[in-house]
Amino acid sequence: MYPSIYRKIRWAFGIPTLIMFAIFWATIYVAENQLEIISLEHWLDTEYARYQRDFHQLGDSAPEPNPHEFITYQPLDTLPTWLAAYQKPGFYGHRTDGETTHFLVRPHPSGQGLLYIVFQEHADDYLDEYEAQLHLMTFILGAIVTGCVLVYSLYFIRSISAPLASIEKKIPYMAPDQPDFEVESQFRETREIEKTLLKSKTDISRYFQREQDFGRFASHELRTPITVVKGSAELLERLSIDHPLANKAIGRIHAASEEMSLLTDAFLLLGKAEIEDQFWSEIDIAAELQRVIQTLLPLYPSRACLIDTATSRQPQLAPRSFVVIVLNNLVKNALAYSDDDLKVTLTLEHLIIENNYSETDTAGYGCGLVIVERICERLDWSFEVTKLDSRYQACVTFPVMAQST
């Protein structure tokens, strides 16, 4: 299974958007917290600066920071246990029972010890109302931005995926028996794709029509002259012409007409999308092989054929013309191109024909090995040719009772 391009676009666009909004909300949250801390620290620094100024003028009688907002611990005061742990100047926040208490530690203006200025309970929450308003405004603004981005994302994804989905819907109409479709895309790239698909569909329909016409015309126009040739040969036989050359010519006419009829049937069957049941039959490969060898071997008197068919075989389900052409072609090519005896081995699953390869320019049979490959492919057989040095081997592998549709 291959991933969907629509899902790829959604994830590729959605994940960065989610990350961007996560960073956006995190930035606002951190900024709000930092703003609160800066405000509290500034307030405490202001109170300390005022107290320091007053202490230099009034000494110990200087008023401490606002007692309604702060608790001030002088160097000689007893510190709470949690506060005593802070012995270095700085601004701190101590969390206790879910609440954070902010305070400032500074050197005492007298130069002796430390001064602690601690917010009273809840006194450092004066920004809560402001924070609530800020949160509300941030939420509203973020919701508006989020909604706009989501709407735009959906629009963007649909604008990209819609032309692709339109092309995908047109693919089932590529079959020759389907009506033509219209080029609807408004984008240059996808429009070119649709135009190419439509042109390919038109070409396929024309090719298919030409094949149908050829099959229909060939079925009539080729078989008619073959029938005429056969009938003429039969008439010549009835004339009882007592001449060796005449009898030989009549025999050759019969053989050629049979061969033409066989090839015509095979070619027409190969051109069919489906081969009807009446063309299939159970073929005894061993018997057909013996017949082919007995027919062809006298044509090559200097050759011998070693046959090994010891293994008993079940018949093959196939059109007879296919089997005859495959066997006839392989055996005749092997005899014609061999400079030595021919070895034929027929096992339960293989037909192997071996010969010593000859470089003599001798014409092969019919359409050569190409037609054998096509027939084997149609019958779901495997065909392999191997050449090692001067040894040539052709191997056909077929399953027991192979079925074809």
Coordinates of C-alpha atoms in Angstrom, one line a residue:
M1 CA 0.0 0.0 0.0
Y2 CA 1.3 3.4 -0.9
P3 CA 0.6 6.5 1.2
S4 CA -2.1 9.0 0.1
I5 CA -0.9 12.3 -1.2
Y6 CA -3.9 14.0 0.4
R7 CA -2.8 12.7 3.8
K8 CA 0.7 13.7 3.1
I9 CA -0.4 17.3 2.4
R10 CA -2.6 17.4 5.5
W11 CA 0.2 16.2 7.8
A12 CA 2.9 18.3 6.1
F13 CA 0.8 21.4 6.5
G14 CA -1.0 20.5 9.8
I15 CA 2.0 19.5 11.9
P16 CA 4.0 22.8 11.3
T17 CA 0.8 24.7 12.0
L18 CA 0.3 23.0 15.3
I19 CA 4.0 23.5 16.3
M20 CA 3.7 27.2 15.4
F21 CA 0.6 27.6 17.6
A22 CA 2.2 25.7 20.4
I23 CA 5.2 28.0 20.2
F24 CA 2.8 31.0 20.0
W25 CA 0.9 30.1 23.1
A26 CA 4.0 29.1 25.0
T27 CA 5.6 32.4 24.2
I28 CA 2.5 34.3 25.5
Y29 CA 2.4 32.2 28.7
V30 CA 6.2 32.8 29.4
A31 CA 5.9 36.5 28.5
E32 CA 3.0 37.0 30.9
N33 CA 4.8 35.2 33.7
Q34 CA 8.0 37.2 33.1
L35 CA 6.0 40.5 32.9
E36 CA 4.5 39.7 36.4
I37 CA 7.9 38.9 37.8
I38 CA 9.4 42.1 36.3
S39 CA 6.6 44.2 37.8
L40 CA 6.9 42.7 41.3
E41 CA 10.7 43.1 41.3
H42 CA 10.4 46.7 40.1
W43 CA 8.0 47.4 42.9
L44 CA 10.2 45.9 45.5
D45 CA 13.3 47.7 44.1
T46 CA 11.4 51.0 44.3
E47 CA 10.4 50.4 47.9
Y48 CA 14.0 49.4 48.8
A49 CA 15.4 52.5 47.0
R50 CA 13.0 54.8 49.0
Y51 CA 13.9 53.1 52.3
Q52 CA 17.6 53.4 51.5
R53 CA 17.3 57.1 50.7
D54 CA 15.3 57.8 53.9
F55 CA 17.7 55.7 56.0
H56 CA 20.6 57.9 54.9
Q57 CA 18.6 61.0 55.9
L58 CA 16.8 59.8 59.0
G59 CA 18.8 56.8 60.2
D60 CA 16.9 54.2 62.3
S61 CA 13.8 56.4 62.4
A62 CA 13.3 56.1 58.7
P63 CA 9.9 54.5 57.9
E64 CA 9.9 51.0 56.6
P65 CA 8.3 49.9 53.3
N66 CA 4.5 50.1 53.3
P67 CA 3.4 47.7 56.1
H68 CA 0.1 47.1 54.4
E69 CA 1.8 45.6 51.4
F70 CA 5.1 44.3 52.9
I71 CA 6.7 42.6 55.9
T72 CA 10.2 44.0 56.5
Y73 CA 12.8 42.0 58.4
Q74 CA 15.8 44.0 59.8
P75 CA 19.2 42.4 60.5
L76 CA 18.4 41.8 64.1
D77 CA 14.9 40.4 63.5
T78 CA 14.2 36.7 63.8
L79 CA 13.5 35.3 60.3
P80 CA 11.0 32.5 59.5
T81 CA 12.5 29.2 58.9
W82 CA 11.8 29.2 55.2
L83 CA 13.2 32.7 54.8
A84 CA 16.4 32.0 56.7
A85 CA 17.6 29.8 53.8
Y86 CA 18.1 32.9 51.5
Q87 CA 21.4 34.5 52.5
K88 CA 22.3 36.2 49.2
P89 CA 21.0 39.4 47.8
G90 CA 18.4 38.9 45.0
F91 CA 14.8 38.7 44.0
Y92 CA 13.1 35.4 44.9
G93 CA 9.8 33.6 44.8
H94 CA 9.1 30.9 47.5
R95 CA 6.3 28.4 46.8
T96 CA 4.4 27.2 49.8
D97 CA 1.0 25.4 49.8
G98 CA 0.4 26.2 46.2
E99 CA 1.1 29.9 46.6
T100 CA 4.2 31.8 45.6
T101 CA 5.5 34.5 47.9
H102 CA 7.9 37.0 46.3
F103 CA 10.5 38.9 48.3
L104 CA 13.6 40.9 47.9
V105 CA 16.9 40.4 49.7
R106 CA 19.3 43.4 49.8
P107 CA 22.2 44.7 51.9
H108 CA 20.9 46.8 54.8
P109 CA 21.6 50.5 54.2
S110 CA 23.6 50.6 57.5
G111 CA 26.0 48.1 55.9
Q112 CA 25.3 45.5 58.6
G113 CA 23.4 42.3 57.6
L114 CA 20.6 41.9 55.1
L115 CA 17.3 43.6 54.7
Y116 CA 14.3 41.4 53.7
I117 CA 11.2 42.9 52.1
V118 CA 8.5 40.3 51.7
F119 CA 5.1 40.8 50.2
Q120 CA 2.1 40.3 52.5
E121 CA -0.1 37.4 51.8
H122 CA -1.8 37.9 48.4
A123 CA -0.3 41.4 48.1
D124 CA 1.7 40.2 45.2
D125 CA -1.5 39.1 43.4
Y126 CA -2.4 42.7 42.4
L127 CA -1.8 41.8 38.8
D128 CA -4.4 39.0 38.8
E129 CA -7.1 41.1 37.3
Y130 CA -4.8 42.5 34.7
E131 CA -3.6 38.9 33.9
A132 CA -7.2 37.7 33.6
Q133 CA -7.9 40.5 31.1
L134 CA -4.6 39.7 29.3
H135 CA -5.5 36.1 29.2
L136 CA -8.9 36.8 27.8
M137 CA -7.6 39.1 25.1
T138 CA -4.9 36.6 24.3
F139 CA -7.4 33.8 24.1
I140 CA -9.7 35.8 21.8
L141 CA -6.8 36.9 19.6
G142 CA -5.4 33.4 19.5
A143 CA -8.8 31.9 18.7
I144 CA -9.3 34.3 15.8
V145 CA -5.8 33.6 14.4
T146 CA -6.3 29.9 14.9
G147 CA -9.7 29.9 13.1
C148 CA -8.3 32.0 10.2
V149 CA -5.3 29.7 9.8
L150 CA -7.6 26.6 10.0
V151 CA -9.9 28.0 7.4
Y152 CA -7.0 28.9 5.2
S153 CA -5.4 25.5 5.7
L154 CA -8.6 23.8 4.7
Y155 CA -8.9 26.0 1.6
F156 CA -5.3 25.5 0.7
I157 CA -5.4 21.7 1.1
R158 CA -8.7 21.5 -0.9
S159 CA -7.3 23.7 -3.6
I160 CA -4.4 21.4 -4.1
S161 CA -6.2 18.0 -3.5
A162 CA -9.3 18.8 -5.6
P163 CA -7.5 18.7 -9.0
L164 CA -5.7 15.5 -8.0
A165 CA -9.0 14.0 -6.8
S166 CA -10.6 15.0 -10.1
I167 CA -7.8 13.3 -12.0
E168 CA -8.1 10.2 -9.9
K169 CA -11.9 10.0 -10.7
K170 CA -11.1 10.1 -14.4
I171 CA -8.8 7.0 -14.3
P172 CA -11.7 4.4 -14.4
Y173 CA -12.8 6.1 -17.6
M174 CA -9.6 5.2 -19.4
A175 CA -11.0 1.8 -20.5
P176 CA -12.0 1.8 -24.2
D177 CA -15.6 0.9 -23.4
Q178 CA -16.1 4.0 -21.1
P179 CA -17.3 7.4 -22.4
D180 CA -14.8 10.3 -22.9
F181 CA -14.3 12.7 -20.0
E182 CA -13.9 16.5 -20.1
V183 CA -10.8 18.4 -19.2
E184 CA -12.0 20.4 -16.2
S185 CA -8.9 21.5 -14.2
Q186 CA -8.2 25.2 -13.9
F187 CA -4.5 24.7 -13.2
R188 CA -1.9 24.5 -16.0
E189 CA -0.1 21.4 -14.6
T190 CA -3.1 19.3 -13.8
R191 CA -4.8 20.4 -17.0
E192 CA -1.9 19.0 -19.0
I193 CA -2.2 15.8 -17.1
E194 CA -5.9 15.5 -18.0
K195 CA -5.2 16.4 -21.6
T196 CA -2.6 13.6 -21.7
L197 CA -4.9 11.1 -20.1
L198 CA -7.7 12.0 -22.6
K199 CA -5.3 11.7 -25.6
S200 CA -4.1 8.3 -24.2
K201 CA -7.6 7.2 -23.8
T202 CA -8.4 8.2 -27.4
D203 CA -5.3 6.4 -28.7
I204 CA -6.1 3.2 -26.7
S205 CA -9.7 3.2 -28.0
R206 CA -8.3 3.5 -31.6
Y207 CA -5.8 0.7 -31.0
F208 CA -8.5 -1.5 -29.5
Q209 CA -10.8 -0.7 -32.4
R210 CA -8.0 -1.6 -34.9
E211 CA -7.3 -4.9 -33.2
Q212 CA -11.0 -5.7 -33.2
D213 CA -11.2 -4.9 -36.9
F214 CA -8.1 -6.9 -37.7
G215 CA -9.4 -9.9 -35.8
R216 CA -12.8 -9.7 -37.5
F217 CA -11.3 -9.1 -41.0
A218 CA -8.5 -11.7 -40.6
S219 CA -11.0 -14.3 -39.4
H220 CA -12.9 -14.0 -42.6
E221 CA -10.3 -12.8 -45.2
L222 CA -7.6 -15.3 -44.2
R223 CA -9.7 -18.3 -43.7
T224 CA -11.5 -18.0 -47.0
P225 CA -8.3 -18.3 -49.2
I226 CA -7.0 -21.1 -46.9
T227 CA -10.3 -23.0 -47.5
V228 CA -10.0 -22.3 -51.3
V229 CA -6.4 -23.7 -51.3
K230 CA -7.4 -26.8 -49.4
G231 CA -10.4 -27.4 -51.7
S232 CA -8.1 -26.9 -54.7
A233 CA -5.6 -29.5 -53.4
E234 CA -8.4 -32.0 -52.9
L235 CA -9.6 -31.4 -56.4
L236 CA -6.1 -32.0 -57.7
E237 CA -6.0 -35.3 -55.8
R238 CA -9.2 -36.5 -57.5
L239 CA -7.7 -35.9 -60.9
S240 CA -5.4 -38.9 -60.2
I241 CA -2.4 -37.2 -61.8
D242 CA 0.2 -39.9 -62.1
H243 CA 3.4 -37.8 -61.8
P244 CA 5.8 -37.7 -58.8
L245 CA 6.3 -34.0 -59.0
A246 CA 2.5 -33.3 -59.1
N247 CA 1.9 -35.6 -56.1
K248 CA 4.7 -33.9 -54.2
A249 CA 3.3 -30.4 -55.0
I250 CA -0.1 -31.5 -53.8
G251 CA 1.4 -32.7 -50.6
R252 CA 3.2 -29.5 -50.0
I253 CA 0.0 -27.5 -50.7
H254 CA -1.8 -29.6 -48.1
A255 CA 1.0 -29.1 -45.5
A256 CA 1.2 -25.3 -46.2
S257 CA -2.6 -24.8 -46.0
E258 CA -2.7 -26.7 -42.7
E259 CA 0.2 -24.6 -41.4
M260 CA -1.5 -21.4 -42.5
S261 CA -4.8 -22.5 -40.8
L262 CA -2.9 -23.3 -37.6
L263 CA -1.1 -20.0 -37.5
T264 CA -4.3 -18.1 -38.3
D265 CA -6.1 -19.8 -35.4
A266 CA -3.3 -19.1 -33.0
F267 CA -2.8 -15.5 -34.0
L268 CA -6.5 -14.8 -33.7
L269 CA -6.6 -16.4 -30.3
L270 CA -3.7 -14.4 -29.1
G271 CA -5.5 -11.2 -30.1
K272 CA -8.5 -12.1 -27.9
A273 CA -8.8 -10.6 -24.4
E274 CA -10.4 -13.8 -23.3
I275 CA -10.3 -17.2 -25.0
E276 CA -13.6 -19.0 -25.0
D277 CA -14.0 -22.4 -23.4
Q278 CA -14.6 -24.2 -26.8
F279 CA -11.0 -23.5 -27.8
W280 CA -9.5 -25.3 -24.7
S281 CA -8.9 -29.0 -24.7
E282 CA -6.7 -31.5 -22.8
I283 CA -3.5 -32.0 -24.9
D284 CA -1.2 -35.0 -24.5
I285 CA 2.2 -33.2 -24.7
A286 CA 4.2 -36.5 -25.1
A287 CA 2.0 -37.6 -28.0
E288 CA 2.1 -34.2 -29.8
L289 CA 5.9 -34.1 -29.3
Q290 CA 6.3 -37.6 -30.9
R291 CA 4.1 -36.5 -33.8
V292 CA 6.0 -33.3 -34.4
I293 CA 9.4 -35.1 -34.3
Q294 CA 8.2 -37.8 -36.7
T295 CA 7.0 -35.1 -39.1
L296 CA 10.1 -32.9 -39.0
L297 CA 12.9 -35.5 -38.6
P298 CA 12.7 -36.8 -42.2
L299 CA 13.4 -33.2 -43.4
Y300 CA 16.8 -33.4 -41.8
P301 CA 18.2 -36.9 -42.6
S302 CA 21.6 -36.1 -41.2
R303 CA 20.2 -35.4 -37.7
A304 CA 19.0 -37.8 -35.0
C305 CA 16.8 -37.1 -32.0
L306 CA 17.3 -38.6 -28.5
I307 CA 14.0 -38.5 -26.7
D308 CA 13.5 -39.1 -22.9
T309 CA 9.8 -39.1 -21.9
A310 CA 10.0 -41.7 -19.1
T311 CA 7.9 -39.7 -16.7
S312 CA 4.2 -40.2 -17.1
R313 CA 2.4 -36.9 -17.5
Q314 CA -1.1 -35.5 -17.1
P315 CA -2.5 -33.7 -20.1
Q316 CA -2.2 -29.9 -20.4
L317 CA -5.3 -27.8 -20.8
A318 CA -4.6 -25.4 -23.7
P319 CA -5.7 -24.6 -27.2
R320 CA -4.2 -27.2 -29.5
S321 CA -2.9 -24.7 -32.0
F322 CA -0.8 -23.1 -29.2
V323 CA 0.8 -26.4 -28.2
V324 CA 1.5 -27.5 -31.8
I325 CA 3.1 -24.1 -32.7
V326 CA 5.4 -24.2 -29.6
L327 CA 6.5 -27.8 -30.2
N328 CA 6.9 -27.4 -33.9
N329 CA 8.8 -24.2 -33.6
L330 CA 11.2 -25.4 -30.9
V331 CA 12.0 -28.7 -32.6
K332 CA 12.3 -27.3 -36.1
N333 CA 14.6 -24.5 -34.9
A334 CA 16.8 -26.9 -33.0
L335 CA 17.1 -29.2 -36.0
A336 CA 17.8 -26.4 -38.4
Y337 CA 20.4 -24.6 -36.3
S338 CA 22.1 -27.7 -34.9
D339 CA 25.3 -29.3 -36.2
D340 CA 24.8 -32.5 -34.2
D341 CA 22.0 -34.7 -32.8
L342 CA 19.1 -33.3 -30.9
K343 CA 18.3 -34.2 -27.3
V344 CA 14.7 -33.8 -26.1
T345 CA 13.7 -34.4 -22.4
L346 CA 10.1 -34.3 -21.2
T347 CA 9.5 -34.4 -17.5
L348 CA 6.5 -33.8 -15.3
E349 CA 7.1 -30.0 -15.3
H350 CA 9.7 -29.3 -18.1
L351 CA 10.3 -29.7 -21.7
I352 CA 14.0 -29.3 -22.5
I353 CA 15.4 -29.3 -26.0
E354 CA 19.2 -29.2 -26.3
N355 CA 21.5 -29.0 -29.4
N356 CA 24.9 -27.9 -30.4
Y357 CA 24.6 -24.5 -31.8
S358 CA 25.5 -24.0 -35.5
E359 CA 26.3 -20.6 -37.0
T360 CA 24.8 -21.6 -40.3
D361 CA 22.3 -19.0 -41.6
T362 CA 19.3 -21.2 -41.7
A363 CA 15.7 -19.8 -41.7
G364 CA 13.7 -20.6 -38.6
Y365 CA 10.1 -21.5 -38.3
G366 CA 7.2 -19.0 -38.5
C367 CA 7.6 -16.0 -36.3
G368 CA 10.5 -17.5 -34.3
L369 CA 10.9 -17.5 -30.6
V370 CA 8.8 -14.4 -30.1
I371 CA 5.6 -16.2 -30.8
V372 CA 6.7 -19.0 -28.5
E373 CA 7.2 -16.4 -25.7
R374 CA 3.8 -14.9 -26.3
I375 CA 2.1 -18.3 -26.3
C376 CA 3.9 -19.4 -23.1
E377 CA 3.0 -16.1 -21.4
R378 CA -0.7 -16.5 -22.4
L379 CA -0.8 -20.1 -21.1
D380 CA 1.1 -19.1 -17.9
W381 CA 4.0 -21.2 -18.9
S382 CA 7.6 -20.2 -18.4
F383 CA 10.0 -20.1 -21.3
E384 CA 13.8 -19.8 -21.0
V385 CA 16.6 -19.9 -23.5
T386 CA 20.2 -20.6 -22.4
K387 CA 23.3 -20.5 -24.5
L388 CA 26.6 -21.9 -23.0
D389 CA 29.6 -21.9 -25.4
S390 CA 28.3 -23.9 -28.3
R391 CA 25.5 -25.6 -26.4
Y392 CA 21.9 -24.2 -26.8
Q393 CA 19.0 -25.1 -24.6
A394 CA 15.4 -24.1 -24.7
C395 CA 13.2 -24.9 -21.6
V396 CA 9.5 -24.7 -21.2
T397 CA 8.1 -25.1 -17.7
F398 CA 4.4 -25.7 -17.3
P399 CA 2.3 -26.6 -14.3
V400 CA 0.2 -29.8 -14.1
M401 CA -3.2 -29.1 -15.6
A402 CA -2.5 -25.4 -16.0
Q403 CA -5.5 -23.2 -16.2
S404 CA -5.8 -20.0 -18.3
T405 CA -8.4 -17.3 -18.7

